[in-house]
């Protein structure tokens, strides 16, 4: 696992601090207090970012704000997430129909990033403690809905990450998950549930995150909360009469070359649901993902079985 970089964490926290109130500059003392370091420690970083145009310093108040060099970077990020703009109306309809929060995830390396959070119009619903910009490591026991569409090499990498996260043998994970991945490809949506945990993952994230905005605190909270999950989060066959504490029911939208572009998730109902209701939610989210795929002029990949992938 890569080690944390304190200097990188400070840059992220600084950017989030200034972005949270872009019209109000922050003094060096304010910045140092927010980062939890001495002014002398963060001063060289602030000077370097100002020289690069990422920050600007007010000539009279001596405060710092986000600078013009970040504008093209933000525009590039906006273009990269055009799929979210296309999907937003579909996500609102999905949230309103299901009465659950709808999260949209995009991939970033080995992580899934929360790109959008949509609440149902009639009420506020749980989001597993997640906010826009939070990252979730795409490793077992999470992410089967996306891994189901991986090629062999990507799928092997997913299992290897699971070996580290769950401290389980890779072959045992393959034996457990391969039939579930086949089921996900066949029905077009994935189901993730809690079983014997005493509290919800959203409670854990909220408690571990503590005060502050996103950044490294969020990443640490999500990593620690993952320890509450066991390997049997992903659900294959759903018993319509059983009750499940649902984490997520999700489906994938695809772009023009059949690559996963956006994962739509209905998350965090306040009480257990019957398998019949979860199947209904799965149909809703699968249909929504298909609509987003159509809006992107994308194509769903042909489902492959475990036997196909081994040849």
Coordinates of C-alpha atoms in Angstrom, one line a residue:
X1 CA 0.0 0.0 0.0
X2 CA 1.3 3.5 -0.9
X3 CA 2.3 5.7 2.1
X4 CA 0.5 8.9 2.8
X5 CA 2.3 12.1 1.7
X6 CA 1.7 14.8 4.4
X7 CA 2.6 17.6 1.9
X8 CA 0.1 16.3 -0.6
X9 CA -2.5 16.1 2.1
X10 CA -1.9 19.7 3.0
X11 CA -2.3 20.9 -0.5
X12 CA -5.6 19.0 -0.8
X13 CA -6.9 20.4 2.5
X14 CA -5.8 23.9 1.5
X15 CA -7.6 23.7 -1.8
X16 CA -10.8 22.4 -0.1
X17 CA -10.6 25.1 2.5
X18 CA -10.4 27.9 -0.1
X19 CA -13.0 26.3 -2.4
X20 CA -15.5 26.0 0.5
X21 CA -15.7 29.8 0.5
X22 CA -14.1 31.1 -2.7
X23 CA -14.9 34.8 -2.2
X24 CA -13.4 35.0 1.3
X25 CA -9.6 34.9 1.4
X26 CA -7.7 33.2 4.2
X27 CA -4.7 34.5 6.0
X28 CA -1.5 32.5 6.4
X29 CA -2.4 32.1 10.1
X30 CA -5.9 30.8 9.2
X31 CA -4.4 28.3 6.7
X32 CA -1.7 27.1 9.2
X33 CA -4.4 26.6 11.8
X34 CA -6.6 24.6 9.5
X35 CA -3.7 22.4 8.4
X36 CA -2.6 21.9 12.0
X37 CA 1.0 23.1 11.3
X38 CA 3.1 26.1 12.1
X39 CA 3.1 29.1 9.8
X40 CA 6.7 28.5 8.9
X41 CA 5.9 25.0 7.8
X42 CA 3.1 25.9 5.3
X43 CA 4.6 29.2 4.1
X44 CA 6.9 27.7 1.5
X45 CA 3.9 25.7 0.1
X46 CA 1.7 28.8 -0.1
X47 CA 4.5 30.8 -1.8
X48 CA 5.1 28.0 -4.4
X49 CA 1.3 27.7 -5.2
X50 CA 1.1 31.5 -5.5
X51 CA 4.0 31.6 -7.9
X52 CA 2.4 28.9 -10.0
X53 CA -0.9 30.8 -10.2
X54 CA -2.8 28.3 -8.2
X55 CA -3.3 30.9 -5.5
X56 CA -3.4 34.7 -5.5
X57 CA -2.5 37.0 -2.6
X58 CA -4.6 40.1 -1.9
X59 CA -2.2 43.1 -2.0
X60 CA -3.9 44.8 0.9
X61 CA -5.5 42.2 3.1
X62 CA -2.6 39.7 2.5
X63 CA -5.1 36.9 2.3
X64 CA -5.0 34.0 -0.2
X65 CA -7.6 32.8 -2.6
X66 CA -7.8 30.2 -5.5
X67 CA -5.9 31.5 -8.5
X68 CA -6.6 31.6 -12.3
X69 CA -4.3 28.7 -13.1
X70 CA -6.9 26.4 -11.7
X71 CA -9.6 27.5 -14.2
X72 CA -8.4 25.3 -17.1
X73 CA -7.8 22.4 -14.7
X74 CA -11.4 22.7 -13.4
X75 CA -12.7 23.0 -17.0
X76 CA -10.8 19.8 -17.9
X77 CA -12.3 18.0 -14.9
X78 CA -15.7 19.2 -15.9
X79 CA -15.3 17.8 -19.4
X80 CA -14.1 14.5 -17.9
X81 CA -17.4 14.2 -15.9
X82 CA -19.8 15.1 -18.7
X83 CA -21.4 11.7 -18.1
X84 CA -22.7 13.0 -14.8
X85 CA -24.4 15.9 -16.5
X86 CA -26.1 13.5 -18.9
X87 CA -27.1 11.2 -16.0
X88 CA -28.4 13.8 -13.6
X89 CA -32.0 13.8 -14.7
X90 CA -32.1 10.0 -14.7
X91 CA -30.6 10.0 -11.2
X92 CA -33.3 12.4 -10.0
X93 CA -36.0 10.2 -11.4
X94 CA -34.4 7.1 -9.9
X95 CA -34.1 8.7 -6.4
X96 CA -37.7 10.0 -6.5
X97 CA -39.1 6.6 -7.6
X98 CA -37.1 4.5 -5.1
X99 CA -37.2 7.1 -2.2
X100 CA -33.5 6.4 -1.7
X101 CA -30.4 8.5 -2.3
X102 CA -28.8 7.9 -5.7
X103 CA -25.0 8.1 -5.9
X104 CA -23.0 8.2 -9.1
X105 CA -19.5 6.9 -9.1
X106 CA -16.8 7.2 -11.7
X107 CA -13.5 5.4 -11.8
X108 CA -10.2 6.9 -10.9
X109 CA -7.4 4.3 -10.9
X110 CA -8.2 1.7 -8.3
X111 CA -10.8 3.9 -6.7
X112 CA -14.4 4.8 -7.2
X113 CA -15.0 8.5 -6.8
X114 CA -18.4 9.9 -5.7
X115 CA -19.2 12.3 -8.7
X116 CA -22.8 13.1 -7.7
X117 CA -25.3 12.6 -4.9
X118 CA -29.0 13.0 -5.6
X119 CA -31.7 13.0 -2.9
X120 CA -35.3 12.1 -3.4
X121 CA -37.5 15.1 -3.6
X122 CA -39.8 14.1 -0.7
X123 CA -37.1 13.6 2.0
X124 CA -33.5 13.3 2.9
X125 CA -32.1 9.8 2.7
X126 CA -28.9 8.1 3.9
X127 CA -25.8 8.2 1.7
X128 CA -23.6 5.7 3.6
X129 CA -21.8 8.8 5.0
X130 CA -20.4 9.6 1.5
X131 CA -20.0 13.0 0.0
X132 CA -19.1 14.2 -3.5
X133 CA -15.4 13.7 -4.0
X134 CA -15.0 10.9 -1.6
X135 CA -13.0 7.9 -2.8
X136 CA -13.8 4.2 -2.2
X137 CA -11.1 1.6 -2.9
X138 CA -12.5 -0.8 -5.6
X139 CA -11.6 -4.0 -3.8
X140 CA -13.6 -6.9 -2.4
X141 CA -15.9 -7.0 -0.6
X142 CA -17.1 -3.9 -2.5
X143 CA -17.3 -3.3 -6.3
X144 CA -18.6 -6.6 -7.6
X145 CA -21.1 -4.7 -9.8
X146 CA -18.3 -3.2 -11.7
X147 CA -15.8 -6.1 -11.5
X148 CA -18.5 -8.3 -13.1
X149 CA -17.6 -6.5 -16.4
X150 CA -13.9 -6.7 -16.1
X151 CA -11.6 -8.6 -18.4
X152 CA -9.5 -11.4 -16.9
X153 CA -6.5 -9.2 -16.1
X154 CA -8.5 -6.5 -14.4
X155 CA -10.5 -9.1 -12.5
X156 CA -7.3 -10.7 -11.2
X157 CA -6.1 -7.3 -10.0
X158 CA -9.4 -6.9 -8.2
X159 CA -9.0 -10.3 -6.5
X160 CA -5.5 -9.4 -5.4
X161 CA -6.7 -6.2 -3.8
X162 CA -9.3 -8.3 -2.0
X163 CA -6.6 -10.6 -0.7
X164 CA -4.9 -7.6 1.0
X165 CA -8.1 -6.0 2.3
X166 CA -9.8 -9.1 3.6
X167 CA -6.6 -11.1 4.4
X168 CA -8.1 -14.0 2.4
X169 CA -6.6 -16.4 -0.1
X170 CA -7.0 -15.3 -3.7
X171 CA -8.3 -18.7 -4.8
X172 CA -10.9 -18.7 -2.0
X173 CA -12.1 -15.3 -3.1
X174 CA -12.4 -16.5 -6.7
X175 CA -14.4 -19.5 -5.6
X176 CA -16.8 -17.3 -3.6
X177 CA -17.1 -14.4 -6.0
X178 CA -17.1 -15.9 -9.5
X179 CA -20.6 -17.4 -9.3
X180 CA -21.8 -14.0 -7.9
X181 CA -20.2 -12.1 -10.8
X182 CA -21.9 -14.5 -13.2
X183 CA -25.3 -13.7 -11.5
X184 CA -24.6 -9.9 -11.7
X185 CA -23.9 -10.1 -15.4
X186 CA -27.0 -12.1 -16.0
X187 CA -29.4 -9.9 -14.1
X188 CA -27.7 -6.6 -14.8
X189 CA -27.3 -5.3 -11.3
X190 CA -25.4 -6.0 -8.1
X191 CA -26.6 -6.1 -4.5
X192 CA -24.4 -5.4 -1.5
X193 CA -25.7 -6.1 2.0
X194 CA -24.6 -6.1 5.7
X195 CA -25.2 -9.2 7.7
X196 CA -24.1 -9.3 11.3
X197 CA -22.7 -5.8 11.8
X198 CA -23.9 -4.0 14.9
X199 CA -24.0 -0.6 13.2
X200 CA -24.3 0.7 9.7
X201 CA -21.4 1.6 7.5
X202 CA -22.7 5.2 7.3
X203 CA -22.6 5.5 11.1
X204 CA -19.0 4.3 11.0
X205 CA -17.9 6.8 8.3
X206 CA -19.6 9.7 10.1
X207 CA -17.9 8.8 13.4
X208 CA -14.5 8.2 11.9
X209 CA -14.6 11.2 9.6
X210 CA -15.2 13.7 12.4
X211 CA -15.2 17.4 11.7
X212 CA -13.6 18.9 8.6
X213 CA -14.0 18.6 4.9
X214 CA -13.2 15.6 2.7
X215 CA -9.6 15.0 1.7
X216 CA -7.5 12.6 3.7
X217 CA -9.9 12.5 6.6
X218 CA -12.6 11.1 4.3
X219 CA -10.1 8.5 2.8
X220 CA -9.1 7.3 6.3
X221 CA -12.7 7.1 7.5
X222 CA -13.7 5.0 4.5
X223 CA -10.6 2.7 4.8
X224 CA -11.3 2.1 8.5
X225 CA -15.0 1.6 8.0
X226 CA -14.3 -1.0 5.4
X227 CA -13.0 -3.2 8.3
X228 CA -16.6 -3.6 9.4
X229 CA -17.4 -5.5 6.3
X230 CA -16.9 -9.2 5.8
X231 CA -16.4 -11.1 2.5
X232 CA -20.1 -11.9 2.1
X233 CA -21.3 -8.4 1.3
X234 CA -22.0 -9.1 -2.3
X235 CA -25.2 -11.1 -2.8
X236 CA -25.8 -13.6 -5.5
X237 CA -29.2 -15.3 -5.4
X238 CA -31.8 -13.2 -3.7
X239 CA -34.5 -14.8 -1.6
X240 CA -37.7 -12.8 -2.2
X241 CA -39.0 -13.6 1.3
X242 CA -35.9 -12.9 3.3
X243 CA -34.9 -9.6 4.7
X244 CA -31.6 -7.9 4.0
X245 CA -29.9 -4.8 5.4
X246 CA -29.0 -3.2 2.1
X247 CA -25.8 -1.2 1.5
X248 CA -26.2 -0.7 -2.2
X249 CA -28.0 -1.9 -5.3
X250 CA -26.1 -0.7 -8.3
X251 CA -25.7 -1.0 -12.1
X252 CA -23.2 0.2 -14.6
X253 CA -23.6 2.5 -17.6
X254 CA -21.2 2.0 -20.5
X255 CA -19.6 4.3 -23.1
X256 CA -19.2 3.8 -26.8
X257 CA -16.4 1.3 -26.5
X258 CA -18.4 -0.7 -23.8
X259 CA -16.1 0.6 -21.0
X260 CA -17.8 1.3 -17.7
X261 CA -18.5 5.0 -17.5
X262 CA -20.7 5.6 -14.5
X263 CA -22.0 3.4 -11.6
X264 CA -25.5 4.3 -10.4
X265 CA -26.2 3.2 -6.8
X266 CA -29.3 3.3 -4.6
X267 CA -28.0 3.2 -1.1
X268 CA -28.5 3.1 2.7
X269 CA -32.2 2.4 3.4
X270 CA -33.1 3.0 7.0
X271 CA -34.4 -0.5 7.7
X272 CA -34.1 -4.0 6.2
X273 CA -35.8 -4.7 2.9
X274 CA -37.3 -7.9 1.6
X275 CA -35.6 -9.7 -1.3
X276 CA -38.6 -8.9 -3.4
X277 CA -38.2 -5.2 -2.8
X278 CA -34.5 -5.3 -3.5
X279 CA -35.2 -7.1 -6.8
X280 CA -37.6 -4.2 -7.7
X281 CA -34.9 -1.7 -6.9
X282 CA -32.4 -3.6 -9.0
X283 CA -34.8 -3.4 -12.0
X284 CA -35.1 0.3 -11.5
X285 CA -31.4 1.0 -11.2
X286 CA -30.6 -1.4 -14.2
X287 CA -33.1 0.5 -16.3
X288 CA -31.7 3.8 -15.3
X289 CA -28.1 2.7 -16.2
X290 CA -29.4 1.5 -19.6
X291 CA -30.9 5.0 -20.1
X292 CA -27.6 6.6 -19.3
X293 CA -25.8 4.3 -21.7
X294 CA -28.3 5.3 -24.4
X295 CA -27.8 9.0 -23.7
X296 CA -24.0 8.5 -24.1
X297 CA -24.5 6.5 -27.3
X298 CA -22.8 3.7 -25.5
X299 CA -23.0 -0.1 -25.8
X300 CA -23.4 -2.7 -23.1
X301 CA -20.8 -5.5 -23.3
X302 CA -22.0 -9.0 -24.1
X303 CA -22.2 -10.9 -20.7
X304 CA -19.3 -13.3 -20.2
X305 CA -19.3 -16.3 -17.9
X306 CA -16.4 -17.4 -15.7
X307 CA -15.7 -20.1 -18.3
X308 CA -15.5 -17.5 -21.1
X309 CA -13.0 -15.5 -19.1
X310 CA -10.7 -18.5 -18.4
X311 CA -10.3 -19.3 -22.1

